[in-house]
Amino acid sequence: MRTIAGLLASTQELSQIYLPVILHLNNPADKQIFDDLLKNEKALFVHDEMYGQLQELVKCKNPSIKIKPEDYTTLVNDHLKGQAITEYGVWVYYPWSRRLVHLLDEEEFIEVRTNRNQNKITRAERQLLSTKKIGVVGLSVGQSIALTMAMERVCGEIRLADFDTAELSNLNRIRTGLHNMGVNKTIIAAREIAEIDPFIKVKIFNDGLHKQNMDEFFTGGGKLDLFIEVCDGIDIKLESRFKARELQIPVVMDTNDRGMLDIERFDLEPGRSILHGLTDAFIENNSISVTDENRMPIVMSILSFDSLSERMKSSMAEINKTINTWPQLASSVVLGGAITTDIARRILLNEHTHSGRYYVDLDDIFKQ
């Protein structure tokens, strides 16, 4: 008889799994794994829309031809060249949801999934972006950024760092289900990316970004092409910038108030002051020592308090009095995901080469 305790234990066993299993049935070892998943009832749900994907693929390859519905059977069969449709492409197993999904293999999958990006992102640009590595630290705003980047496919590898787990109060801005409370934010984001595109490489850092793993985060397996910093910890916010400047990696930060976005092109300006010089007064010997006394002045310098929205200013005065921390709205976080992904693509394609602070201020845009 199944018990709550037993089910909780089996759920806990899956809590750290975030990588999908990609199986090619023409590989005997993969075929054995596939058969075992079905035989041992590890795969509880099977999704096979391969024929529909092949229809889309045929359509993508022939954009100038108006294909009649009755013509697809012949065109799909011609593409299969006698191969059984059940063995075509790959089967992807998602252990955390027990789902087995039949997909086109990587090249054809990417062609179909990104087809409607054309030509806002050309095929040549898509190929270049697929070679890029992006690091994201802070998985509240960062979750929206990471998922938008995955959907738009502006990179081939993404590294995610956050030490925290999802709590009920996080769900005002983190797009996930209630069943993910207590799960690492990195794992939640990594799983969603895998469910969007299992061919994007994801690395996670469940203990957040810190001095001991910073080298691995920035350079392990190849140096980052872009660093997205959206964490709350002021110490890491500063230390990671010194590291990015040392390695000449550009940095982007979204603050989700007034659509404020910071760009620091350390790749083009290796001698540039971090955070546009806003923290220069606190720097000694090329570093900043954060103390209880200077923490808030540093935060206020970074945020440029006078430029904050009126609601954020009033909220900052109420922290630890009538509210626990500064507020973040889902609409602002999702906007941050959009504008950060957009500027990341422009930077990686060498379309934007400037540093600075920018605003996409909806209050100003929609003012009466």
Short mmCIF file of C-alpha atoms in Angstrom, two decimals:
data_model
loop_
_atom_site.label_atom_id
_atom_site.label_comp_id
_atom_site.label_asym_id
_atom_site.label_seq_id
_atom_site.Cartn_x
_atom_site.Cartn_y
_atom_site.Cartn_z
CA MET A 1 0.00 0.00 0.00
CA ARG A 2 1.35 3.42 -0.98
CA THR A 3 1.72 5.88 1.87
CA ILE A 4 2.29 9.62 2.07
CA ALA A 5 5.69 8.97 3.63
CA GLY A 6 6.67 6.63 0.80
CA LEU A 7 5.51 9.03 -1.87
CA LEU A 8 7.35 11.92 -0.21
CA ALA A 9 10.54 9.84 -0.15
CA SER A 10 10.29 8.94 -3.84
CA THR A 11 9.56 12.58 -4.68
CA GLN A 12 12.60 13.67 -2.70
CA GLU A 13 14.77 11.26 -4.70
CA LEU A 14 13.90 13.23 -7.84
CA SER A 15 14.31 16.68 -6.28
CA GLN A 16 17.85 17.25 -7.61
CA ILE A 17 17.33 15.82 -11.11
CA TYR A 18 17.11 18.37 -13.90
CA LEU A 19 18.76 16.79 -16.95
CA PRO A 20 16.60 15.00 -19.53
CA VAL A 21 17.64 11.68 -21.04
CA ILE A 22 17.92 11.82 -24.86
CA LEU A 23 17.54 8.45 -26.57
CA HIS A 24 18.23 7.40 -30.17
CA LEU A 25 16.43 4.13 -30.80
CA ASN A 26 18.90 3.08 -33.51
CA ASN A 27 21.49 2.90 -30.72
CA PRO A 28 21.14 -0.51 -28.97
CA ALA A 29 22.06 0.90 -25.55
CA ASP A 30 19.51 3.70 -25.87
CA LYS A 31 16.90 1.22 -27.12
CA GLN A 32 17.46 -0.88 -24.01
CA ILE A 33 16.96 2.15 -21.77
CA PHE A 34 13.80 3.05 -23.72
CA ASP A 35 12.39 -0.47 -23.34
CA ASP A 36 13.21 -0.50 -19.61
CA LEU A 37 11.42 2.82 -19.08
CA LEU A 38 8.26 1.31 -20.52
CA LYS A 39 8.64 -2.15 -19.00
CA ASN A 40 9.31 -0.88 -15.46
CA GLU A 41 6.63 1.82 -15.74
CA LYS A 42 9.12 4.61 -15.11
CA ALA A 43 7.58 6.50 -18.03
CA LEU A 44 3.98 7.13 -17.02
CA PHE A 45 3.07 9.50 -19.85
CA VAL A 46 4.02 9.23 -23.52
CA HIS A 47 3.70 12.12 -25.97
CA ASP A 48 4.19 11.33 -29.64
CA GLU A 49 3.41 14.15 -32.07
CA MET A 50 6.14 13.19 -34.52
CA TYR A 51 3.87 13.23 -37.57
CA GLY A 52 2.85 16.81 -36.80
CA GLN A 53 6.49 17.84 -36.33
CA LEU A 54 7.38 16.26 -39.67
CA GLN A 55 4.54 18.16 -41.32
CA GLU A 56 5.97 21.38 -39.91
CA LEU A 57 9.46 20.40 -41.03
CA VAL A 58 8.27 19.77 -44.59
CA LYS A 59 6.49 23.12 -44.55
CA CYS A 60 9.61 24.90 -43.22
CA LYS A 61 11.70 23.42 -46.04
CA ASN A 62 9.18 24.55 -48.68
CA PRO A 63 7.97 28.03 -47.62
CA SER A 64 7.10 29.09 -51.19
CA ILE A 65 4.81 26.12 -51.82
CA LYS A 66 1.22 26.01 -50.63
CA ILE A 67 1.00 22.38 -49.53
CA LYS A 68 -2.42 20.76 -49.63
CA PRO A 69 -3.45 18.68 -46.58
CA GLU A 70 -3.69 15.53 -48.70
CA ASP A 71 -0.10 15.98 -49.91
CA TYR A 72 1.53 15.72 -46.48
CA THR A 73 1.40 11.91 -46.25
CA THR A 74 3.52 11.51 -49.40
CA LEU A 75 5.90 14.31 -48.43
CA VAL A 76 6.41 12.94 -44.90
CA ASN A 77 6.95 9.40 -46.20
CA ASP A 78 9.47 10.70 -48.72
CA HIS A 79 11.33 12.43 -45.89
CA LEU A 80 11.34 9.27 -43.75
CA LYS A 81 12.89 7.27 -46.62
CA GLY A 82 11.49 4.02 -45.32
CA GLN A 83 12.46 4.53 -41.68
CA ALA A 84 9.75 3.67 -39.14
CA ILE A 85 8.27 6.88 -37.76
CA THR A 86 8.48 5.53 -34.19
CA GLU A 87 12.27 5.28 -34.56
CA TYR A 88 12.76 8.64 -36.25
CA GLY A 89 14.34 11.50 -34.31
CA VAL A 90 14.82 11.10 -30.56
CA TRP A 91 12.82 10.16 -27.51
CA VAL A 92 13.38 12.44 -24.52
CA TYR A 93 12.67 11.21 -21.01
CA TYR A 94 11.97 13.77 -18.25
CA PRO A 95 12.47 11.87 -14.97
CA TRP A 96 10.87 14.53 -12.74
CA SER A 97 7.52 14.29 -14.58
CA ARG A 98 7.85 10.70 -15.84
CA ARG A 99 7.17 11.93 -19.38
CA LEU A 100 8.57 10.37 -22.55
CA VAL A 101 8.38 12.75 -25.51
CA HIS A 102 9.09 11.96 -29.18
CA LEU A 103 10.97 14.80 -30.89
CA LEU A 104 12.86 15.63 -34.04
CA ASP A 105 16.61 15.29 -33.58
CA GLU A 106 18.64 18.38 -32.71
CA GLU A 107 19.21 20.02 -36.12
CA GLU A 108 15.66 19.53 -37.37
CA PHE A 109 14.20 20.34 -33.95
CA ILE A 110 16.01 23.69 -33.86
CA GLU A 111 15.00 24.45 -37.45
CA VAL A 112 11.31 23.97 -36.69
CA ARG A 113 11.26 25.43 -33.17
CA THR A 114 12.98 28.67 -34.22
CA ASN A 115 11.42 28.93 -37.67
CA ARG A 116 9.19 31.83 -36.69
CA ASN A 117 12.20 33.83 -35.54
CA GLN A 118 13.10 34.29 -39.23
CA ASN A 119 14.36 36.83 -40.15
CA LYS A 120 14.37 38.83 -36.95
CA ILE A 121 17.09 36.32 -36.20
CA THR A 122 18.63 34.91 -39.38
CA ARG A 123 19.88 31.33 -39.66
CA ALA A 124 23.47 32.59 -39.67
CA GLU A 125 22.80 34.58 -36.50
CA ARG A 126 21.05 31.59 -34.92
CA GLN A 127 24.11 29.47 -35.61
CA LEU A 128 26.43 32.08 -34.09
CA LEU A 129 24.23 32.45 -31.00
CA SER A 130 24.23 28.67 -30.52
CA THR A 131 27.96 28.89 -29.76
CA LYS A 132 27.49 31.44 -26.96
CA LYS A 133 27.63 30.80 -23.21
CA ILE A 134 25.59 32.94 -20.82
CA GLY A 135 25.71 32.96 -17.01
CA VAL A 136 22.76 34.08 -14.89
CA VAL A 137 23.04 34.65 -11.15
CA GLY A 138 19.80 35.26 -9.21
CA LEU A 139 16.81 33.16 -10.21
CA SER A 140 13.89 35.43 -9.38
CA VAL A 141 14.24 38.00 -12.14
CA GLY A 142 16.80 35.60 -13.59
CA GLN A 143 14.24 32.85 -14.10
CA SER A 144 12.25 35.06 -16.46
CA ILE A 145 15.46 36.03 -18.24
CA ALA A 146 16.71 32.45 -18.56
CA LEU A 147 13.40 31.11 -19.90
CA THR A 148 13.05 33.95 -22.40
CA MET A 149 16.60 33.34 -23.59
CA ALA A 150 15.81 29.65 -24.00
CA MET A 151 12.62 30.35 -25.96
CA GLU A 152 14.42 32.79 -28.26
CA ARG A 153 17.51 30.52 -28.30
CA VAL A 154 20.08 33.28 -27.90
CA CYS A 155 22.70 30.86 -26.54
CA GLY A 156 23.80 27.24 -26.67
CA GLU A 157 24.77 27.02 -23.01
CA ILE A 158 23.36 28.68 -19.91
CA ARG A 159 24.77 28.57 -16.37
CA LEU A 160 22.37 29.23 -13.50
CA ALA A 161 23.39 30.18 -9.95
CA ASP A 162 21.16 30.62 -6.90
CA PHE A 163 21.30 29.11 -3.40
CA ASP A 164 17.60 29.54 -2.63
CA THR A 165 14.52 27.34 -2.94
CA ALA A 166 11.09 28.45 -4.09
CA GLU A 167 8.71 29.69 -1.41
CA LEU A 168 5.03 30.57 -1.63
CA SER A 169 5.78 34.30 -1.49
CA ASN A 170 8.13 33.92 -4.52
CA LEU A 171 5.24 32.84 -6.72
CA ASN A 172 4.09 36.42 -7.17
CA ARG A 173 6.87 36.74 -9.77
CA ILE A 174 8.41 33.30 -10.44
CA ARG A 175 6.43 31.40 -13.08
CA THR A 176 6.14 27.92 -11.65
CA GLY A 177 3.62 25.61 -10.02
CA LEU A 178 2.83 25.13 -6.35
CA HIS A 179 4.33 21.64 -6.51
CA ASN A 180 7.76 23.26 -6.88
CA MET A 181 7.76 24.88 -3.43
CA GLY A 182 10.91 23.74 -1.64
CA VAL A 183 12.73 22.93 -4.89
CA ASN A 184 15.95 24.77 -5.77
CA LYS A 185 15.27 27.74 -8.03
CA THR A 186 18.10 26.64 -10.29
CA ILE A 187 16.50 23.22 -10.77
CA ILE A 188 13.07 24.71 -11.46
CA ALA A 189 14.55 26.92 -14.21
CA ALA A 190 16.76 24.15 -15.62
CA ARG A 191 13.79 21.77 -15.89
CA GLU A 192 11.68 24.36 -17.68
CA ILE A 193 14.49 25.05 -20.13
CA ALA A 194 14.81 21.30 -20.80
CA GLU A 195 11.07 21.10 -21.43
CA ILE A 196 11.34 23.95 -23.94
CA ASP A 197 14.54 22.77 -25.61
CA PRO A 198 16.41 19.67 -24.37
CA PHE A 199 19.38 20.49 -26.63
CA ILE A 200 20.38 23.67 -24.77
CA LYS A 201 23.21 22.84 -22.37
CA VAL A 202 22.42 23.82 -18.77
CA LYS A 203 24.77 23.89 -15.79
CA ILE A 204 23.53 24.71 -12.32
CA PHE A 205 25.17 26.05 -9.17
CA ASN A 206 22.79 25.20 -6.33
CA ASP A 207 24.86 26.89 -3.66
CA GLY A 208 24.78 30.19 -5.50
CA LEU A 209 27.76 32.12 -6.77
CA HIS A 210 30.64 32.58 -4.29
CA LYS A 211 34.42 32.90 -4.20
CA GLN A 212 35.01 29.15 -4.23
CA ASN A 213 33.04 28.45 -7.43
CA MET A 214 33.41 31.74 -9.26
CA ASP A 215 36.21 30.51 -11.52
CA GLU A 216 34.18 27.43 -12.48
CA PHE A 217 31.08 29.55 -13.16
CA PHE A 218 32.89 32.07 -15.34
CA THR A 219 35.39 29.84 -17.14
CA GLY A 220 34.66 26.14 -16.51
CA GLY A 221 34.12 24.46 -19.88
CA GLY A 222 34.87 27.71 -21.67
CA LYS A 223 34.66 31.39 -20.73
CA LEU A 224 31.26 33.06 -20.55
CA ASP A 225 30.35 35.35 -23.43
CA LEU A 226 27.91 37.33 -21.29
CA PHE A 227 27.16 37.61 -17.56
CA ILE A 228 23.66 38.46 -16.34
CA GLU A 229 23.72 39.66 -12.73
CA VAL A 230 20.33 39.92 -11.03
CA CYS A 231 21.07 38.76 -7.48
CA ASP A 232 20.12 40.40 -4.20
CA GLY A 233 23.42 39.80 -2.38
CA ILE A 234 25.41 43.00 -2.50
CA ASP A 235 28.74 41.24 -1.81
CA ILE A 236 28.38 38.92 -4.83
CA LYS A 237 26.93 41.73 -6.95
CA LEU A 238 30.23 43.55 -6.50
CA GLU A 239 32.68 40.62 -6.44
CA SER A 240 31.24 39.11 -9.60
CA ARG A 241 31.73 42.41 -11.42
CA PHE A 242 35.38 42.58 -10.49
CA LYS A 243 35.69 39.03 -11.83
CA ALA A 244 33.84 39.86 -15.05
CA ARG A 245 36.06 42.91 -15.56
CA GLU A 246 39.19 40.82 -14.94
CA LEU A 247 38.02 38.34 -17.59
CA GLN A 248 36.71 41.09 -19.90
CA ILE A 249 33.17 39.69 -19.97
CA PRO A 250 30.25 42.10 -20.58
CA VAL A 251 27.68 42.41 -17.78
CA VAL A 252 23.94 43.15 -17.93
CA MET A 253 21.78 43.88 -14.87
CA ASP A 254 18.01 44.36 -14.73
CA THR A 255 16.57 46.06 -11.64
CA ASN A 256 12.83 45.72 -12.50
CA ASP A 257 11.98 49.21 -11.30
CA ARG A 258 11.20 51.66 -14.10
CA GLY A 259 12.59 49.05 -16.47
CA MET A 260 16.11 50.00 -15.41
CA LEU A 261 18.83 48.12 -17.30
CA ASP A 262 22.59 48.44 -16.81
CA ILE A 263 25.16 47.43 -19.42
CA GLU A 264 28.89 47.25 -18.67
CA ARG A 265 31.07 46.41 -21.68
CA PHE A 266 34.17 45.18 -19.87
CA ASP A 267 35.04 43.29 -23.06
CA LEU A 268 35.44 46.58 -24.92
CA GLU A 269 36.40 48.79 -21.94
CA PRO A 270 38.55 46.61 -19.64
CA GLY A 271 39.50 49.62 -17.49
CA ARG A 272 35.91 50.75 -16.96
CA SER A 273 34.77 51.41 -13.36
CA ILE A 274 32.24 48.87 -12.15
CA LEU A 275 28.62 50.03 -12.02
CA HIS A 276 29.44 53.18 -14.02
CA GLY A 277 31.57 54.54 -11.17
CA LEU A 278 28.62 54.75 -8.77
CA THR A 279 30.51 52.73 -6.14
CA ASP A 280 33.97 54.27 -6.65
CA ALA A 281 33.81 56.03 -3.27
CA PHE A 282 33.71 52.63 -1.54
CA ILE A 283 36.58 51.00 -3.46
CA GLU A 284 39.94 50.43 -1.79
CA ASN A 285 42.75 48.40 -3.35
CA ASN A 286 40.52 47.40 -6.27
CA SER A 287 37.88 45.83 -4.02
CA ILE A 288 34.96 46.78 -1.80
CA SER A 289 34.57 45.55 1.76
CA VAL A 290 30.86 45.45 2.58
CA THR A 291 29.98 46.05 6.23
CA ASP A 292 26.75 46.57 8.14
CA GLU A 293 27.54 50.28 8.20
CA ASN A 294 28.16 50.81 4.47
CA ARG A 295 25.80 48.18 3.03
CA MET A 296 22.78 50.45 2.63
CA PRO A 297 24.81 53.45 1.34
CA ILE A 298 26.30 51.13 -1.31
CA VAL A 299 22.83 49.89 -2.29
CA MET A 300 21.51 53.43 -2.51
CA SER A 301 24.48 54.45 -4.65
CA ILE A 302 23.91 51.57 -7.06
CA LEU A 303 20.18 52.22 -7.33
CA SER A 304 20.58 56.02 -7.56
CA PHE A 305 17.78 56.50 -5.03
CA ASP A 306 16.47 59.74 -6.51
CA SER A 307 15.83 58.00 -9.84
CA LEU A 308 13.66 55.22 -8.38
CA SER A 309 9.90 55.18 -8.93
CA GLU A 310 7.86 56.90 -6.22
CA ARG A 311 6.32 53.60 -5.10
CA MET A 312 9.76 51.99 -4.79
CA LYS A 313 11.08 54.95 -2.80
CA SER A 314 8.21 54.72 -0.33
CA SER A 315 8.62 50.93 -0.14
CA MET A 316 12.35 51.19 0.63
CA ALA A 317 11.50 53.32 3.68
CA GLU A 318 9.15 50.60 4.97
CA ILE A 319 11.53 47.61 4.73
CA ASN A 320 11.72 45.76 8.07
CA LYS A 321 8.95 48.00 9.36
CA THR A 322 5.71 47.22 7.53
CA ILE A 323 7.14 44.99 4.75
CA ASN A 324 9.89 42.33 4.70
CA THR A 325 11.86 43.36 1.62
CA TRP A 326 11.63 45.44 -1.53
CA PRO A 327 8.66 44.61 -3.75
CA GLN A 328 8.84 42.95 -7.16
CA LEU A 329 5.89 42.57 -9.52
CA ALA A 330 5.44 39.81 -12.08
CA SER A 331 4.83 42.36 -14.84
CA SER A 332 8.14 44.11 -14.09
CA VAL A 333 10.02 40.81 -13.84
CA VAL A 334 8.61 39.56 -17.16
CA LEU A 335 9.46 42.91 -18.77
CA GLY A 336 12.98 42.50 -17.39
CA GLY A 337 13.20 39.08 -19.00
CA ALA A 338 12.22 40.57 -22.33
CA ILE A 339 14.52 43.61 -22.37
CA THR A 340 17.48 41.66 -20.95
CA THR A 341 17.11 38.95 -23.60
CA ASP A 342 16.80 41.56 -26.31
CA ILE A 343 19.95 43.43 -25.30
CA ALA A 344 21.82 40.15 -24.73
CA ARG A 345 21.12 39.15 -28.32
CA ARG A 346 22.27 42.54 -29.59
CA ILE A 347 25.50 42.36 -27.56
CA LEU A 348 26.29 38.81 -28.69
CA LEU A 349 25.68 39.77 -32.32
CA ASN A 350 27.81 42.91 -31.91
CA GLU A 351 24.84 45.16 -32.62
CA HIS A 352 25.14 47.12 -29.37
CA THR A 353 28.57 48.20 -28.14
CA HIS A 354 27.79 50.88 -25.54
CA SER A 355 27.82 50.81 -21.76
CA GLY A 356 25.30 52.75 -19.71
CA ARG A 357 22.06 52.80 -17.78
CA TYR A 358 18.83 52.62 -19.74
CA TYR A 359 15.13 52.78 -18.85
CA VAL A 360 12.03 51.20 -20.35
CA ASP A 361 9.78 53.14 -17.97
CA LEU A 362 6.13 52.21 -18.44
CA ASP A 363 5.03 54.95 -16.02
CA ASP A 364 6.69 57.48 -18.28
CA ILE A 365 5.50 55.85 -21.53
CA PHE A 366 1.87 55.63 -20.40
CA LYS A 367 1.69 58.88 -18.44
CA GLN A 368 -1.43 60.95 -19.05
#
